[in-house]
Amino acid sequence: AQSVAQPEDQVNVAEGNPLTVKCTYSVSGNPYLFWYVQYPNRGLQFLLKYITGDNLVKGSYGFEAEFNKSQTSFHLKKPSALVSDSALYFCAVRDMGDDKIIFGKGTRLHILP
Amino acid sequence: GAVVSQHPSWVICKSGTSVKIECRSLDFQATTMFWYRQFPKQSLMLMATSNEGSKATYEQGVEKDKFLINHASLTLSTLTVTSAHPEDSSFYICSARRAGTSGSAGELFFGEGSRLTVL
């Protein structure tokens, strides 16, 4: 069965600084990997996904993520954080042979002005 | 992008009553919809997978008689919380995968969620 770990409950970053939100995964086959963002009392918004190909994936709002197969990681990054990036971020994984997408527990990102 | 509409956004009900939550894909057809439950400050817990025209597949520990799921068309799935109790109070979120994408990565598109409060 697949699983996702987000080791940090919260990440604090000063505005303008680069940010990283960590994610590691475990699947039996090849993974499909996703990042979603959630604002208070809202559903989830899709940011980006990795299927195959280039390990560096670019997504919405200037976010990108790097797939690292040897480390089974898919960390979310942004070169320069904005206060409006403050939200709850979820990493998710889908095993290529399965239909379900499983989510990590989420990381709350605080961008400090 | 694809839009998923969830209704109602907020619902308060008395203990013992049943509540229905609708999930609609507005501009695409969804053969598969998923229902999640989110507790405060916690992740999304997958409750069930809903396939159009067939019975839902429930995750372990989810009572199928308690949480009735119907996926009557390619654009509508409903979750009915039967005989609701205060412990059923939660944030319920539906998601949909566009038809024809199940063999690919097929990212999910999420509704805005429904907050249920059972008094």
mmCIF file of C-alpha atoms in Angstrom:
data_model
loop_
_atom_site.group_PDB
_atom_site.id
_atom_site.type_symbol
_atom_site.label_atom_id
_atom_site.label_comp_id
_atom_site.label_asym_id
_atom_site.label_seq_id
_atom_site.Cartn_x
_atom_site.Cartn_y
_atom_site.Cartn_z
ATOM 1 C CA ALA A 1 0.000 0.000 0.000
ATOM 2 C CA GLN A 2 1.162 3.513 -0.734
ATOM 3 C CA SER A 3 1.899 6.103 1.915
ATOM 4 C CA VAL A 4 3.070 9.693 2.161
ATOM 5 C CA ALA A 5 5.033 11.415 4.898
ATOM 6 C CA GLN A 6 5.254 15.132 5.477
ATOM 7 C CA PRO A 7 7.714 15.393 8.366
ATOM 8 C CA GLU A 8 7.002 19.028 9.232
ATOM 9 C CA ASP A 9 3.715 20.136 10.773
ATOM 10 C CA GLN A 10 4.615 23.772 10.177
ATOM 11 C CA VAL A 11 7.176 25.734 8.208
ATOM 12 C CA ASN A 12 7.919 29.408 8.810
ATOM 13 C CA VAL A 13 9.641 31.465 6.127
ATOM 14 C CA ALA A 14 10.279 35.178 5.787
ATOM 15 C CA GLU A 15 8.707 36.857 2.782
ATOM 16 C CA GLY A 16 11.086 36.936 -0.154
ATOM 17 C CA ASN A 17 13.092 33.955 1.034
ATOM 18 C CA PRO A 18 13.057 30.584 -0.699
ATOM 19 C CA LEU A 19 10.767 27.948 0.780
ATOM 20 C CA THR A 20 10.795 24.162 0.854
ATOM 21 C CA VAL A 21 8.043 21.857 2.057
ATOM 22 C CA LYS A 22 9.200 18.273 2.412
ATOM 23 C CA CYS A 23 7.499 15.100 1.262
ATOM 24 C CA THR A 24 8.591 11.481 1.066
ATOM 25 C CA TYR A 25 6.564 8.617 -0.303
ATOM 26 C CA SER A 26 6.333 4.848 -0.450
ATOM 27 C CA VAL A 27 4.728 2.873 -3.265
ATOM 28 C CA SER A 28 5.138 -0.624 -4.591
ATOM 29 C CA GLY A 29 5.331 0.459 -8.212
ATOM 30 C CA ASN A 30 5.956 3.706 -10.045
ATOM 31 C CA PRO A 31 4.467 6.746 -8.354
ATOM 32 C CA TYR A 32 2.291 9.560 -9.526
ATOM 33 C CA LEU A 33 2.972 12.463 -7.164
ATOM 34 C CA PHE A 34 0.919 15.570 -6.487
ATOM 35 C CA TRP A 35 0.917 18.752 -4.453
ATOM 36 C CA TYR A 36 -2.278 20.489 -3.377
ATOM 37 C CA VAL A 37 -2.909 23.654 -1.365
ATOM 38 C CA GLN A 38 -5.828 24.312 0.964
ATOM 39 C CA TYR A 39 -6.998 27.671 2.279
ATOM 40 C CA PRO A 40 -9.187 27.853 5.442
ATOM 41 C CA ASN A 41 -12.610 26.216 5.053
ATOM 42 C CA ARG A 42 -11.980 25.557 1.386
ATOM 43 C CA GLY A 43 -11.398 22.529 -0.803
ATOM 44 C CA LEU A 44 -8.028 21.638 -2.228
ATOM 45 C CA GLN A 45 -6.443 23.304 -5.217
ATOM 46 C CA PHE A 46 -4.122 21.397 -7.507
ATOM 47 C CA LEU A 47 -0.589 22.834 -7.733
ATOM 48 C CA LEU A 48 1.439 20.357 -9.751
ATOM 49 C CA LYS A 49 2.080 16.707 -10.503
ATOM 50 C CA TYR A 50 4.860 14.358 -11.513
ATOM 51 C CA ILE A 51 4.101 11.523 -13.883
ATOM 52 C CA THR A 52 7.314 10.818 -15.727
ATOM 53 C CA GLY A 53 10.095 12.661 -17.483
ATOM 54 C CA ASP A 54 11.891 15.705 -16.137
ATOM 55 C CA ASN A 55 12.448 15.434 -12.403
ATOM 56 C CA LEU A 56 11.784 19.143 -11.891
ATOM 57 C CA VAL A 57 8.104 19.917 -12.269
ATOM 58 C CA LYS A 58 6.761 23.452 -12.483
ATOM 59 C CA GLY A 59 3.262 24.289 -11.299
ATOM 60 C CA SER A 60 0.882 27.062 -10.372
ATOM 61 C CA TYR A 61 1.750 30.277 -8.520
ATOM 62 C CA GLY A 62 5.486 29.879 -9.117
ATOM 63 C CA PHE A 63 5.787 26.600 -7.232
ATOM 64 C CA GLU A 64 7.933 23.722 -8.386
ATOM 65 C CA ALA A 65 8.788 20.292 -7.050
ATOM 66 C CA GLU A 66 11.701 17.965 -7.547
ATOM 67 C CA PHE A 67 11.218 14.229 -7.881
ATOM 68 C CA ASN A 68 14.088 12.232 -6.390
ATOM 69 C CA LYS A 69 13.667 8.519 -6.931
ATOM 70 C CA SER A 70 16.663 7.405 -4.872
ATOM 71 C CA GLN A 71 15.476 9.375 -1.861
ATOM 72 C CA THR A 72 11.762 8.731 -2.602
ATOM 73 C CA SER A 73 11.129 12.428 -2.126
ATOM 74 C CA PHE A 74 9.042 15.079 -3.844
ATOM 75 C CA HIS A 75 9.777 18.347 -2.059
ATOM 76 C CA LEU A 76 7.811 21.463 -2.930
ATOM 77 C CA LYS A 77 9.817 24.629 -3.543
ATOM 78 C CA LYS A 78 9.453 28.275 -4.422
ATOM 79 C CA PRO A 79 12.351 30.693 -4.981
ATOM 80 C CA SER A 80 10.724 33.700 -3.301
ATOM 81 C CA ALA A 81 7.859 33.319 -0.828
ATOM 82 C CA LEU A 82 4.839 35.602 -0.679
ATOM 83 C CA VAL A 83 2.626 36.259 2.339
ATOM 84 C CA SER A 84 -0.284 34.987 0.230
ATOM 85 C CA ASP A 85 1.421 31.594 0.027
ATOM 86 C CA SER A 86 0.474 30.996 3.663
ATOM 87 C CA ALA A 87 -1.800 27.959 3.625
ATOM 88 C CA LEU A 88 -1.948 24.224 4.266
ATOM 89 C CA TYR A 89 -0.053 22.118 1.742
ATOM 90 C CA PHE A 90 -0.696 18.455 1.032
ATOM 91 C CA CYS A 91 1.535 16.014 -0.766
ATOM 92 C CA ALA A 92 -0.240 13.050 -2.349
ATOM 93 C CA VAL A 93 0.732 9.852 -4.105
ATOM 94 C CA ARG A 94 -0.962 7.407 -6.400
ATOM 95 C CA ASP A 95 0.488 4.027 -7.221
ATOM 96 C CA MET A 96 0.350 3.543 -10.970
ATOM 97 C CA GLY A 97 -1.503 0.279 -10.445
ATOM 98 C CA ASP A 98 -4.100 1.736 -8.087
ATOM 99 C CA ASP A 99 -7.000 4.132 -8.409
ATOM 100 C CA LYS A 100 -6.727 5.913 -5.086
ATOM 101 C CA ILE A 101 -4.772 9.020 -4.205
ATOM 102 C CA ILE A 102 -3.430 9.048 -0.659
ATOM 103 C CA PHE A 103 -2.601 12.289 1.115
ATOM 104 C CA GLY A 104 0.049 13.219 3.636
ATOM 105 C CA LYS A 105 -1.007 14.857 6.887
ATOM 106 C CA GLY A 106 -0.296 18.320 5.571
ATOM 107 C CA THR A 107 2.221 21.062 6.337
ATOM 108 C CA ARG A 108 1.109 24.494 7.405
ATOM 109 C CA LEU A 109 3.196 27.161 5.724
ATOM 110 C CA HIS A 110 3.513 30.561 7.387
ATOM 111 C CA ILE A 111 5.109 33.341 5.384
ATOM 112 C CA LEU A 112 6.178 36.135 7.689
ATOM 113 C CA PRO A 113 6.010 39.696 6.350
ATOM 114 C CA GLY B 1 -9.512 24.156 -15.098
ATOM 115 C CA ALA B 2 -12.211 21.680 -14.181
ATOM 116 C CA VAL B 3 -14.801 22.799 -11.652
ATOM 117 C CA VAL B 4 -16.362 20.664 -8.957
ATOM 118 C CA SER B 5 -19.296 22.098 -7.062
ATOM 119 C CA GLN B 6 -20.247 20.847 -3.640
ATOM 120 C CA HIS B 7 -23.490 21.694 -1.871
ATOM 121 C CA PRO B 8 -24.289 22.672 0.792
ATOM 122 C CA SER B 9 -21.183 24.460 2.054
ATOM 123 C CA TRP B 10 -22.446 24.516 5.610
ATOM 124 C CA VAL B 11 -25.137 22.456 7.271
ATOM 125 C CA ILE B 12 -26.298 22.223 10.848
ATOM 126 C CA CYS B 13 -28.671 19.462 11.822
ATOM 127 C CA LYS B 14 -30.135 17.808 14.867
ATOM 128 C CA SER B 15 -28.879 14.474 16.096
ATOM 129 C CA GLY B 16 -30.747 11.607 14.475
ATOM 130 C CA THR B 17 -31.540 13.324 11.201
ATOM 131 C CA SER B 18 -30.031 12.535 7.819
ATOM 132 C CA VAL B 19 -28.060 14.952 5.683
ATOM 133 C CA LYS B 20 -27.338 14.755 1.958
ATOM 134 C CA ILE B 21 -24.296 16.386 0.372
ATOM 135 C CA GLU B 22 -24.070 16.757 -3.396
ATOM 136 C CA CYS B 23 -20.945 16.780 -5.519
ATOM 137 C CA ARG B 24 -21.206 17.866 -9.149
ATOM 138 C CA SER B 25 -18.616 18.119 -11.872
ATOM 139 C CA LEU B 26 -19.712 21.204 -13.795
ATOM 140 C CA ASP B 27 -17.716 21.137 -16.989
ATOM 141 C CA PHE B 28 -16.505 17.572 -17.324
ATOM 142 C CA GLN B 29 -17.696 14.030 -16.863
ATOM 143 C CA ALA B 30 -16.391 12.088 -13.905
ATOM 144 C CA THR B 31 -16.615 8.311 -13.909
ATOM 145 C CA THR B 32 -14.931 8.245 -10.515
ATOM 146 C CA MET B 33 -15.521 10.469 -7.527
ATOM 147 C CA PHE B 34 -13.930 10.227 -4.112
ATOM 148 C CA TRP B 35 -15.268 11.275 -0.753
ATOM 149 C CA TYR B 36 -12.893 12.432 1.947
ATOM 150 C CA ARG B 37 -13.375 13.438 5.541
ATOM 151 C CA GLN B 38 -11.125 15.969 7.202
ATOM 152 C CA PHE B 39 -10.893 16.475 10.936
ATOM 153 C CA PRO B 40 -9.593 19.770 12.335
ATOM 154 C CA LYS B 41 -5.880 20.210 11.697
ATOM 155 C CA GLN B 42 -5.662 16.756 10.169
ATOM 156 C CA SER B 43 -5.237 15.272 6.769
ATOM 157 C CA LEU B 44 -7.892 14.005 4.402
ATOM 158 C CA MET B 45 -9.147 10.534 5.149
ATOM 159 C CA LEU B 46 -10.457 8.688 2.123
ATOM 160 C CA MET B 47 -13.908 7.359 2.933
ATOM 161 C CA ALA B 48 -15.006 5.770 -0.313
ATOM 162 C CA THR B 49 -14.565 5.604 -4.047
ATOM 163 C CA SER B 50 -17.709 6.207 -6.047
ATOM 164 C CA ASN B 51 -18.016 4.828 -9.568
ATOM 165 C CA GLU B 52 -20.849 5.857 -11.852
ATOM 166 C CA GLY B 53 -23.493 3.184 -12.136
ATOM 167 C CA SER B 54 -22.038 0.843 -9.529
ATOM 168 C CA LYS B 55 -21.756 0.471 -5.787
ATOM 169 C CA ALA B 56 -19.228 2.545 -3.928
ATOM 170 C CA THR B 57 -16.082 0.987 -2.547
ATOM 171 C CA TYR B 58 -15.622 1.881 1.094
ATOM 172 C CA GLU B 59 -12.344 2.110 2.960
ATOM 173 C CA GLN B 60 -11.758 -0.060 5.955
ATOM 174 C CA GLY B 61 -13.500 1.240 9.040
ATOM 175 C CA VAL B 62 -16.058 3.360 7.182
ATOM 176 C CA GLU B 63 -19.648 2.272 7.801
ATOM 177 C CA LYS B 64 -21.372 1.931 4.460
ATOM 178 C CA ASP B 65 -24.813 1.942 6.061
ATOM 179 C CA LYS B 66 -23.941 5.164 7.832
ATOM 180 C CA PHE B 67 -22.464 6.965 4.854
ATOM 181 C CA LEU B 68 -24.578 6.205 1.802
ATOM 182 C CA ILE B 69 -22.975 7.088 -1.508
ATOM 183 C CA ASN B 70 -24.795 7.245 -4.805
ATOM 184 C CA HIS B 71 -23.207 8.047 -8.165
ATOM 185 C CA ALA B 72 -26.218 8.176 -10.424
ATOM 186 C CA SER B 73 -24.705 10.066 -13.337
ATOM 187 C CA LEU B 74 -21.363 11.083 -14.781
ATOM 188 C CA THR B 75 -21.663 14.491 -13.147
ATOM 189 C CA LEU B 76 -23.256 13.825 -9.765
ATOM 190 C CA SER B 77 -22.374 11.887 -6.648
ATOM 191 C CA THR B 78 -24.141 12.226 -3.318
ATOM 192 C CA LEU B 79 -23.113 11.403 0.222
ATOM 193 C CA THR B 80 -25.885 10.892 2.752
ATOM 194 C CA VAL B 81 -24.979 10.826 6.421
ATOM 195 C CA THR B 82 -27.772 8.793 7.971
ATOM 196 C CA SER B 83 -28.939 9.240 11.554
ATOM 197 C CA ALA B 84 -26.220 11.787 12.151
ATOM 198 C CA HIS B 85 -24.624 12.156 15.577
ATOM 199 C CA PRO B 86 -22.265 14.805 16.963
ATOM 200 C CA GLU B 87 -19.232 12.608 16.254
ATOM 201 C CA ASP B 88 -20.125 12.812 12.549
ATOM 202 C CA SER B 89 -19.448 16.541 12.622
ATOM 203 C CA SER B 90 -16.618 17.146 10.203
ATOM 204 C CA PHE B 91 -15.525 18.703 6.933
ATOM 205 C CA TYR B 92 -16.478 16.475 4.019
ATOM 206 C CA ILE B 93 -14.749 16.992 0.694
ATOM 207 C CA CYS B 94 -15.511 15.371 -2.623
ATOM 208 C CA SER B 95 -13.213 15.082 -5.575
ATOM 209 C CA ALA B 96 -13.583 13.955 -9.143
ATOM 210 C CA ARG B 97 -11.336 12.510 -11.769
ATOM 211 C CA ARG B 98 -12.091 13.413 -15.371
ATOM 212 C CA ALA B 99 -13.479 10.518 -17.410
ATOM 213 C CA GLY B 100 -10.857 8.845 -19.557
ATOM 214 C CA THR B 101 -7.957 9.726 -17.303
ATOM 215 C CA SER B 102 -7.993 6.780 -14.926
ATOM 216 C CA GLY B 103 -5.159 5.151 -16.821
ATOM 217 C CA SER B 104 -3.006 8.249 -16.546
ATOM 218 C CA ALA B 105 -2.006 10.276 -13.532
ATOM 219 C CA GLY B 106 -5.425 11.945 -13.655
ATOM 220 C CA GLU B 107 -5.202 14.562 -10.948
ATOM 221 C CA LEU B 108 -8.232 15.111 -8.792
ATOM 222 C CA PHE B 109 -10.377 18.209 -8.826
ATOM 223 C CA PHE B 110 -11.883 19.083 -5.479
ATOM 224 C CA GLY B 111 -15.108 20.603 -4.316
ATOM 225 C CA GLU B 112 -15.036 23.401 -1.785
ATOM 226 C CA GLY B 113 -16.080 21.090 1.014
ATOM 227 C CA SER B 114 -19.140 20.817 3.232
ATOM 228 C CA ARG B 115 -18.925 21.511 6.925
ATOM 229 C CA LEU B 116 -21.402 19.396 8.868
ATOM 230 C CA THR B 117 -22.277 20.246 12.447
ATOM 231 C CA VAL B 118 -24.549 17.845 14.283
ATOM 232 C CA LEU B 119 -26.105 19.244 17.436
#
